[in-house]
Amino acid sequence: MLKFRKASYEPGVVEFGNGSFAYLQPDGGWGFSNSGLVTDGKDALLVDTMFDVPHTRAMLESFARASDARIGMLVNTHRNGDHCYGNGCLDCEIIATARAAEEMKHETPRGIARLMKEAPGMGLLGEYFIHCFQDFDFDDTNFRAPDTTFTGTLTRHVGSKRVDLIEVGPAHTGGDALIHVPADRTVFTGDMLFIEGTPIMWNGPVGNWIKACEQIEAMDVETIVPGHGPVTDKNGVRRVREYLTYIRDEAKKRYDGGMGAFEAARSIALDDYAGWCDAERIAVNTATLYREFGSKDTPSDVGTLFGWMAQIWKDKK
Ligand SMILES: [Zn+2]
């Protein structure tokens, strides 16, 4: 039995009554991502797999109880493992943006499995890794890479339902995509939206991410399924856009004033967003913004950035 954390919403399948479904994993923090299912008659398209095989199997079993449609296509919204490491549980076509597929080659489950084994001897950084990823099993992850890639927009059909795959990255990662189902007035946003959790910007530019939020806000949709957190509406999108605008402006003031990126990350007040989990991601966001502003000495390597997050996490504990 999988364990989920306490949150404002329940784990499992949400049915929207139009043939679209979401599968939610509270609390939406590190690794606890969402999946989507678009069905028409006997046909189905799956949006994202989970971080490991047990969580992916639980998701597939839950969807199978909710719908007897057969999954003929899987779309990965982006490269992060919590959206694609379970790909090996499916034998259908897998689709992602070309950028996401390229990035998946460099972020394999083997790396994180090794890291988790070494974590107990790694001091604060190891303690933080364990805090983030202890609920997952990376040992028997049977990863499958995408078979089909696209740039820009790709349209597919599920039964007679049109599904638009829309590239909006680079933003959260290098190759982010939205999955829009016009007939269901539903969009699956991947990690363009974290709801009740702190967005993390590995790649930027921030302008692309803000533009993606505006694009979602302009869609004729009523159901918005984020990559992490509960199902939301356009107010949820606006809040994410406001967070990104706020941290961009606060980081810029500090950059212009000559403050270093880590000090800047520690000094940005997150009062309006205090209820969102994983607030320490401000460290990655500030570093990414600093590099975008032109900083040459702000680190981009994941190890250093996790170290920064670990320190902020420890200070807040
Ligand atoms: Zn994610």
mmCIF file of C-alpha atoms and ligand atoms in Angstrom:
data_model
loop_
_atom_site.group_PDB
_atom_site.id
_atom_site.type_symbol
_atom_site.label_atom_id
_atom_site.label_comp_id
_atom_site.label_asym_id
_atom_site.label_seq_id
_atom_site.Cartn_x
_atom_site.Cartn_y
_atom_site.Cartn_z
ATOM 1 C CA MET A 1 0.000 0.000 0.000
ATOM 2 C CA LEU A 2 1.457 3.349 -1.026
ATOM 3 C CA LYS A 3 1.609 6.151 1.488
ATOM 4 C CA PHE A 4 0.592 9.672 0.583
ATOM 5 C CA ARG A 5 1.048 12.781 2.675
ATOM 6 C CA LYS A 6 -1.701 14.759 4.331
ATOM 7 C CA ALA A 7 -2.975 17.561 2.116
ATOM 8 C CA SER A 8 -6.095 19.547 1.263
ATOM 9 C CA TYR A 9 -7.073 16.906 -1.297
ATOM 10 C CA GLU A 10 -7.392 13.121 -1.558
ATOM 11 C CA PRO A 11 -5.105 10.731 -3.443
ATOM 12 C CA GLY A 12 -6.378 8.801 -6.448
ATOM 13 C CA VAL A 13 -8.589 9.267 -9.487
ATOM 14 C CA VAL A 14 -10.746 12.329 -10.128
ATOM 15 C CA GLU A 15 -13.337 11.894 -12.887
ATOM 16 C CA PHE A 16 -14.426 15.031 -14.719
ATOM 17 C CA GLY A 17 -17.513 13.498 -16.349
ATOM 18 C CA ASN A 18 -16.385 14.163 -19.929
ATOM 19 C CA GLY A 19 -14.056 11.206 -20.433
ATOM 20 C CA SER A 20 -11.038 12.918 -18.893
ATOM 21 C CA PHE A 21 -9.538 11.878 -15.554
ATOM 22 C CA ALA A 22 -6.697 12.885 -13.274
ATOM 23 C CA TYR A 23 -4.714 10.768 -10.805
ATOM 24 C CA LEU A 24 -3.423 12.815 -7.857
ATOM 25 C CA GLN A 25 -0.643 12.086 -5.361
ATOM 26 C CA PRO A 26 -0.802 14.385 -2.304
ATOM 27 C CA ASP A 27 0.865 16.455 -1.113
ATOM 28 C CA GLY A 28 2.356 17.230 -4.499
ATOM 29 C CA GLY A 29 5.839 17.742 -2.973
ATOM 30 C CA TRP A 30 9.106 16.260 -4.324
ATOM 31 C CA GLY A 31 8.262 13.319 -6.600
ATOM 32 C CA PHE A 32 4.527 13.281 -5.859
ATOM 33 C CA SER A 33 3.296 14.146 -9.344
ATOM 34 C CA ASN A 34 -0.062 13.818 -11.140
ATOM 35 C CA SER A 35 -1.114 11.854 -14.221
ATOM 36 C CA GLY A 36 -3.991 12.383 -16.638
ATOM 37 C CA LEU A 37 -6.137 10.116 -18.774
ATOM 38 C CA VAL A 38 -8.074 11.274 -21.850
ATOM 39 C CA THR A 39 -10.600 8.749 -23.150
ATOM 40 C CA ASP A 40 -13.118 8.433 -25.943
ATOM 41 C CA GLY A 41 -14.946 5.120 -26.129
ATOM 42 C CA LYS A 42 -12.331 2.360 -25.911
ATOM 43 C CA ASP A 43 -9.351 4.622 -26.674
ATOM 44 C CA ALA A 44 -7.180 6.408 -24.147
ATOM 45 C CA LEU A 45 -4.146 8.665 -23.957
ATOM 46 C CA LEU A 46 -2.106 8.803 -20.756
ATOM 47 C CA VAL A 47 -0.416 12.012 -19.624
ATOM 48 C CA ASP A 48 2.789 11.217 -17.680
ATOM 49 C CA THR A 49 3.905 8.250 -15.598
ATOM 50 C CA MET A 50 5.118 8.362 -11.981
ATOM 51 C CA PHE A 51 8.570 8.489 -10.350
ATOM 52 C CA ASP A 52 8.914 4.709 -9.924
ATOM 53 C CA VAL A 53 7.329 1.406 -10.867
ATOM 54 C CA PRO A 54 5.161 0.882 -7.720
ATOM 55 C CA HIS A 55 3.623 4.369 -7.983
ATOM 56 C CA THR A 56 3.095 3.949 -11.739
ATOM 57 C CA ARG A 57 1.432 0.543 -11.276
ATOM 58 C CA ALA A 58 -0.877 1.971 -8.612
ATOM 59 C CA MET A 59 -1.834 4.796 -10.997
ATOM 60 C CA LEU A 60 -2.499 2.384 -13.896
ATOM 61 C CA GLU A 61 -4.588 0.086 -11.683
ATOM 62 C CA SER A 62 -6.632 3.047 -10.417
ATOM 63 C CA PHE A 63 -7.311 4.285 -13.939
ATOM 64 C CA ALA A 64 -8.210 0.711 -15.037
ATOM 65 C CA ARG A 65 -10.847 0.593 -12.281
ATOM 66 C CA ALA A 66 -12.261 3.963 -13.412
ATOM 67 C CA SER A 67 -12.277 3.344 -17.175
ATOM 68 C CA ASP A 68 -12.034 0.310 -19.451
ATOM 69 C CA ALA A 69 -10.456 2.310 -22.291
ATOM 70 C CA ARG A 70 -7.117 0.980 -23.570
ATOM 71 C CA ILE A 71 -4.088 3.260 -23.364
ATOM 72 C CA GLY A 72 -2.723 3.599 -26.906
ATOM 73 C CA MET A 73 -0.485 6.638 -26.374
ATOM 74 C CA LEU A 74 1.548 8.138 -23.549
ATOM 75 C CA VAL A 75 2.698 11.739 -23.534
ATOM 76 C CA ASN A 76 5.480 12.887 -21.180
ATOM 77 C CA THR A 77 4.988 16.583 -20.386
ATOM 78 C CA HIS A 78 8.740 17.019 -19.723
ATOM 79 C CA ARG A 79 11.960 15.246 -18.737
ATOM 80 C CA ASN A 80 11.782 15.081 -14.918
ATOM 81 C CA GLY A 81 11.757 11.526 -13.567
ATOM 82 C CA ASP A 82 8.549 12.012 -11.607
ATOM 83 C CA HIS A 83 6.790 12.307 -14.990
ATOM 84 C CA CYS A 84 8.544 9.582 -16.983
ATOM 85 C CA TYR A 85 10.508 7.009 -14.921
ATOM 86 C CA GLY A 86 7.464 4.705 -14.972
ATOM 87 C CA ASN A 87 7.381 4.666 -18.792
ATOM 88 C CA GLY A 88 8.600 1.035 -18.829
ATOM 89 C CA CYS A 89 5.243 -0.068 -17.391
ATOM 90 C CA LEU A 90 3.617 0.693 -20.771
ATOM 91 C CA ASP A 91 4.204 -0.782 -24.195
ATOM 92 C CA CYS A 92 2.378 1.882 -26.248
ATOM 93 C CA GLU A 93 3.815 4.777 -28.269
ATOM 94 C CA ILE A 94 5.498 7.423 -26.085
ATOM 95 C CA ILE A 95 5.530 11.051 -27.224
ATOM 96 C CA ALA A 96 7.479 14.069 -25.885
ATOM 97 C CA THR A 97 9.007 17.259 -27.207
ATOM 98 C CA ALA A 98 12.374 16.767 -28.923
ATOM 99 C CA ARG A 99 14.030 18.837 -26.176
ATOM 100 C CA ALA A 100 12.486 16.708 -23.411
ATOM 101 C CA ALA A 101 13.513 13.462 -25.134
ATOM 102 C CA GLU A 102 17.085 14.746 -25.474
ATOM 103 C CA GLU A 103 17.195 15.787 -21.795
ATOM 104 C CA MET A 104 15.882 12.382 -20.635
ATOM 105 C CA LYS A 105 19.124 10.836 -21.903
ATOM 106 C CA HIS A 106 21.032 12.765 -19.227
ATOM 107 C CA GLU A 107 18.686 12.307 -16.254
ATOM 108 C CA THR A 108 18.326 8.557 -15.846
ATOM 109 C CA PRO A 109 16.897 6.625 -12.863
ATOM 110 C CA ARG A 110 20.300 4.980 -12.338
ATOM 111 C CA GLY A 111 21.827 8.303 -11.242
ATOM 112 C CA ILE A 112 19.242 8.935 -8.555
ATOM 113 C CA ALA A 113 19.337 5.285 -7.394
ATOM 114 C CA ARG A 114 23.100 5.639 -6.813
ATOM 115 C CA LEU A 115 22.645 8.964 -5.044
ATOM 116 C CA MET A 116 20.070 7.494 -2.661
ATOM 117 C CA LYS A 117 22.479 4.682 -1.736
ATOM 118 C CA GLU A 118 25.231 7.209 -0.981
ATOM 119 C CA ALA A 119 22.897 9.676 0.781
ATOM 120 C CA PRO A 120 23.332 8.382 4.386
ATOM 121 C CA GLY A 121 27.058 9.288 4.220
ATOM 122 C CA MET A 122 26.568 12.681 2.605
ATOM 123 C CA GLY A 123 25.794 14.883 5.610
ATOM 124 C CA LEU A 124 23.144 17.587 5.263
ATOM 125 C CA LEU A 125 22.852 17.120 1.496
ATOM 126 C CA GLY A 126 22.179 13.404 1.967
ATOM 127 C CA GLU A 127 19.666 14.139 4.700
ATOM 128 C CA TYR A 128 17.859 16.453 2.306
ATOM 129 C CA PHE A 129 17.884 13.871 -0.534
ATOM 130 C CA ILE A 130 16.355 11.345 1.844
ATOM 131 C CA HIS A 131 13.724 13.905 2.908
ATOM 132 C CA CYS A 132 12.856 14.521 -0.776
ATOM 133 C CA PHE A 133 12.996 11.027 -2.278
ATOM 134 C CA GLN A 134 12.697 8.373 0.465
ATOM 135 C CA ASP A 135 9.205 7.262 -0.605
ATOM 136 C CA PHE A 136 10.373 6.006 -3.994
ATOM 137 C CA ASP A 137 12.089 2.876 -5.253
ATOM 138 C CA PHE A 138 14.535 3.587 -8.071
ATOM 139 C CA ASP A 139 16.043 0.104 -8.192
ATOM 140 C CA ASP A 140 13.868 -1.682 -10.697
ATOM 141 C CA THR A 141 12.807 1.326 -12.756
ATOM 142 C CA ASN A 142 12.499 0.065 -16.288
ATOM 143 C CA PHE A 143 12.693 3.363 -18.150
ATOM 144 C CA ARG A 144 11.558 3.675 -21.772
ATOM 145 C CA ALA A 145 12.495 6.720 -23.850
ATOM 146 C CA PRO A 146 9.952 8.470 -26.118
ATOM 147 C CA ASP A 147 9.418 6.926 -29.579
ATOM 148 C CA THR A 148 7.982 10.057 -31.172
ATOM 149 C CA THR A 149 9.159 13.638 -30.693
ATOM 150 C CA PHE A 150 7.819 16.978 -31.857
ATOM 151 C CA THR A 151 8.543 20.691 -31.777
ATOM 152 C CA GLY A 152 5.869 23.392 -31.675
ATOM 153 C CA THR A 153 2.481 21.696 -31.717
ATOM 154 C CA LEU A 154 1.385 18.124 -32.426
ATOM 155 C CA THR A 155 -2.263 17.132 -32.790
ATOM 156 C CA ARG A 156 -3.423 13.584 -32.074
ATOM 157 C CA HIS A 157 -6.869 12.010 -31.761
ATOM 158 C CA VAL A 158 -8.203 9.770 -29.024
ATOM 159 C CA GLY A 159 -11.253 8.173 -30.625
ATOM 160 C CA SER A 160 -12.752 11.242 -32.261
ATOM 161 C CA LYS A 161 -11.447 13.610 -29.575
ATOM 162 C CA ARG A 162 -8.742 16.058 -30.614
ATOM 163 C CA VAL A 163 -5.746 16.421 -28.310
ATOM 164 C CA ASP A 164 -3.233 19.235 -28.868
ATOM 165 C CA LEU A 165 0.291 18.820 -27.503
ATOM 166 C CA ILE A 166 1.698 22.343 -27.208
ATOM 167 C CA GLU A 167 5.382 23.024 -26.553
ATOM 168 C CA VAL A 168 5.742 25.981 -24.167
ATOM 169 C CA GLY A 169 9.298 25.441 -22.891
ATOM 170 C CA PRO A 170 12.028 26.022 -22.199
ATOM 171 C CA ALA A 171 10.732 27.157 -18.803
ATOM 172 C CA HIS A 172 10.513 24.653 -15.901
ATOM 173 C CA THR A 173 12.820 22.367 -17.953
ATOM 174 C CA GLY A 174 14.139 22.607 -21.508
ATOM 175 C CA GLY A 175 11.159 20.942 -23.178
ATOM 176 C CA ASP A 176 7.845 21.525 -21.397
ATOM 177 C CA ALA A 177 4.483 20.788 -23.055
ATOM 178 C CA LEU A 178 0.790 21.355 -22.294
ATOM 179 C CA ILE A 179 -1.821 18.735 -23.234
ATOM 180 C CA HIS A 180 -5.047 20.483 -24.256
ATOM 181 C CA VAL A 181 -8.327 18.632 -24.858
ATOM 182 C CA PRO A 182 -10.654 21.275 -26.355
ATOM 183 C CA ALA A 183 -13.798 19.076 -26.371
ATOM 184 C CA ASP A 184 -13.374 18.337 -22.641
ATOM 185 C CA ARG A 185 -12.419 21.982 -21.837
ATOM 186 C CA THR A 186 -9.487 20.421 -19.989
ATOM 187 C CA VAL A 187 -5.755 21.064 -19.966
ATOM 188 C CA PHE A 188 -3.009 18.980 -18.354
ATOM 189 C CA THR A 189 -0.181 21.382 -17.671
ATOM 190 C CA GLY A 190 2.670 19.189 -16.381
ATOM 191 C CA ASP A 191 4.983 21.257 -14.199
ATOM 192 C CA MET A 192 3.974 24.558 -15.752
ATOM 193 C CA LEU A 193 1.752 24.496 -12.652
ATOM 194 C CA PHE A 194 2.525 23.519 -9.082
ATOM 195 C CA ILE A 195 -0.555 24.100 -6.916
ATOM 196 C CA GLU A 196 -0.085 24.419 -3.131
ATOM 197 C CA GLY A 197 3.601 23.745 -3.811
ATOM 198 C CA THR A 198 6.497 25.949 -4.859
ATOM 199 C CA PRO A 199 7.294 26.021 -8.587
ATOM 200 C CA ILE A 200 10.898 25.165 -9.437
ATOM 201 C CA MET A 201 12.595 26.725 -12.450
ATOM 202 C CA TRP A 202 15.492 24.513 -13.571
ATOM 203 C CA ASN A 203 15.780 26.110 -16.978
ATOM 204 C CA GLY A 204 13.933 29.373 -17.665
ATOM 205 C CA PRO A 205 13.690 31.888 -19.174
ATOM 206 C CA VAL A 206 11.050 33.043 -16.720
ATOM 207 C CA GLY A 207 9.313 34.999 -19.503
ATOM 208 C CA ASN A 208 8.429 31.737 -21.274
ATOM 209 C CA TRP A 209 6.890 30.367 -18.104
ATOM 210 C CA ILE A 210 4.862 33.539 -17.504
ATOM 211 C CA LYS A 211 3.747 33.397 -21.143
ATOM 212 C CA ALA A 212 2.682 29.746 -20.691
ATOM 213 C CA CYS A 213 0.540 30.795 -17.694
ATOM 214 C CA GLU A 214 -1.056 33.534 -19.805
ATOM 215 C CA GLN A 215 -1.663 30.992 -22.572
ATOM 216 C CA ILE A 216 -3.491 28.691 -20.133
ATOM 217 C CA GLU A 217 -5.472 31.640 -18.746
ATOM 218 C CA ALA A 218 -6.582 32.510 -22.313
ATOM 219 C CA MET A 219 -7.780 28.945 -23.076
ATOM 220 C CA ASP A 220 -11.447 28.018 -23.079
ATOM 221 C CA VAL A 221 -11.013 25.486 -20.271
ATOM 222 C CA GLU A 222 -12.649 24.832 -16.929
ATOM 223 C CA THR A 223 -10.546 21.904 -15.688
ATOM 224 C CA ILE A 224 -6.846 22.505 -15.152
ATOM 225 C CA VAL A 225 -4.718 19.579 -13.964
ATOM 226 C CA PRO A 226 -1.321 20.683 -12.644
ATOM 227 C CA GLY A 227 1.827 18.556 -12.588
ATOM 228 C CA HIS A 228 1.703 18.648 -8.770
ATOM 229 C CA GLY A 229 -1.118 19.477 -6.372
ATOM 230 C CA PRO A 230 -4.920 19.535 -6.572
ATOM 231 C CA VAL A 231 -6.992 20.177 -9.708
ATOM 232 C CA THR A 232 -7.295 23.926 -10.139
ATOM 233 C CA ASP A 233 -8.869 26.749 -12.106
ATOM 234 C CA LYS A 234 -7.626 29.988 -13.629
ATOM 235 C CA ASN A 235 -7.131 31.543 -10.185
ATOM 236 C CA GLY A 236 -4.561 28.841 -9.499
ATOM 237 C CA VAL A 237 -2.780 29.713 -12.740
ATOM 238 C CA ARG A 238 -2.804 33.412 -11.858
ATOM 239 C CA ARG A 239 -1.177 32.677 -8.478
ATOM 240 C CA VAL A 240 1.680 30.784 -10.141
ATOM 241 C CA ARG A 241 2.135 33.641 -12.643
ATOM 242 C CA GLU A 242 2.189 36.138 -9.753
ATOM 243 C CA TYR A 243 4.790 34.078 -7.857
ATOM 244 C CA LEU A 244 7.056 33.989 -10.910
ATOM 245 C CA THR A 245 6.670 37.739 -11.513
ATOM 246 C CA TYR A 246 7.313 38.489 -7.840
ATOM 247 C CA ILE A 247 10.482 36.410 -7.537
ATOM 248 C CA ARG A 248 11.758 37.730 -10.886
ATOM 249 C CA ASP A 249 11.392 41.338 -9.665
ATOM 250 C CA GLU A 250 12.807 40.633 -6.193
ATOM 251 C CA ALA A 251 15.794 38.725 -7.611
ATOM 252 C CA LYS A 252 16.472 41.504 -10.134
ATOM 253 C CA LYS A 253 16.635 44.161 -7.387
ATOM 254 C CA ARG A 254 19.193 42.079 -5.516
ATOM 255 C CA TYR A 255 21.196 41.257 -8.662
ATOM 256 C CA ASP A 256 21.342 44.943 -9.592
ATOM 257 C CA GLY A 257 22.422 45.719 -6.029
ATOM 258 C CA GLY A 258 25.360 43.303 -6.286
ATOM 259 C CA MET A 259 24.046 40.657 -3.867
ATOM 260 C CA GLY A 260 25.071 37.026 -4.531
ATOM 261 C CA ALA A 261 22.431 34.541 -5.702
ATOM 262 C CA PHE A 262 22.366 32.387 -2.564
ATOM 263 C CA GLU A 263 22.105 35.386 -0.250
ATOM 264 C CA ALA A 264 19.356 36.768 -2.506
ATOM 265 C CA ALA A 265 17.457 33.464 -2.302
ATOM 266 C CA ARG A 266 17.623 33.565 1.486
ATOM 267 C CA SER A 267 16.466 37.158 1.714
ATOM 268 C CA ILE A 268 13.397 37.091 -0.560
ATOM 269 C CA ALA A 269 10.316 37.142 1.700
ATOM 270 C CA LEU A 270 7.809 34.453 0.696
ATOM 271 C CA ASP A 271 5.010 35.582 3.007
ATOM 272 C CA ASP A 272 2.292 35.404 0.343
ATOM 273 C CA TYR A 273 3.424 31.893 -0.575
ATOM 274 C CA ALA A 274 4.248 30.590 2.903
ATOM 275 C CA GLY A 275 1.589 27.890 2.693
ATOM 276 C CA TRP A 276 3.198 26.289 -0.374
ATOM 277 C CA CYS A 277 5.410 23.254 0.276
ATOM 278 C CA ASP A 278 9.118 23.048 -0.671
ATOM 279 C CA ALA A 279 9.702 26.815 -0.320
ATOM 280 C CA GLU A 280 13.484 26.180 -0.438
ATOM 281 C CA ARG A 281 13.157 25.872 -4.221
ATOM 282 C CA ILE A 282 13.600 29.654 -4.203
ATOM 283 C CA ALA A 283 17.345 28.801 -4.276
ATOM 284 C CA VAL A 284 17.101 27.144 -7.696
ATOM 285 C CA ASN A 285 14.741 29.831 -8.962
ATOM 286 C CA THR A 286 17.039 32.659 -7.908
ATOM 287 C CA ALA A 287 20.114 30.945 -9.406
ATOM 288 C CA THR A 288 18.302 30.393 -12.720
ATOM 289 C CA LEU A 289 17.126 34.030 -12.742
ATOM 290 C CA TYR A 290 20.641 35.299 -11.954
ATOM 291 C CA ARG A 291 22.090 33.373 -14.898
ATOM 292 C CA GLU A 292 19.298 34.799 -17.064
ATOM 293 C CA PHE A 293 20.202 38.322 -15.866
ATOM 294 C CA GLY A 294 23.766 37.674 -17.071
ATOM 295 C CA SER A 295 25.579 36.367 -13.968
ATOM 296 C CA LYS A 296 28.594 34.302 -14.972
ATOM 297 C CA ASP A 297 29.496 32.944 -11.525
ATOM 298 C CA THR A 298 26.112 31.590 -10.397
ATOM 299 C CA PRO A 299 26.198 27.769 -10.371
ATOM 300 C CA SER A 300 23.937 25.689 -12.584
ATOM 301 C CA ASP A 301 24.976 22.198 -11.450
ATOM 302 C CA VAL A 302 22.268 20.231 -9.702
ATOM 303 C CA GLY A 303 24.558 19.126 -6.840
ATOM 304 C CA THR A 304 25.362 22.688 -5.746
ATOM 305 C CA LEU A 305 21.752 23.784 -6.134
ATOM 306 C CA PHE A 306 20.497 20.870 -4.007
ATOM 307 C CA GLY A 307 23.098 21.928 -1.436
ATOM 308 C CA TRP A 308 21.633 25.437 -1.368
ATOM 309 C CA MET A 309 18.104 24.068 -1.007
ATOM 310 C CA ALA A 310 19.280 21.762 1.788
ATOM 311 C CA GLN A 311 20.651 24.736 3.749
ATOM 312 C CA ILE A 312 17.473 26.797 3.401
ATOM 313 C CA TRP A 313 15.387 23.718 4.286
ATOM 314 C CA LYS A 314 17.487 23.145 7.412
ATOM 315 C CA ASP A 315 17.318 26.816 8.467
ATOM 316 C CA LYS A 316 13.500 26.673 8.271
ATOM 317 C CA LYS A 317 13.155 23.368 10.142
HETATM 318 ZN ZN ZN B 1 7.243 17.177 -11.403
#
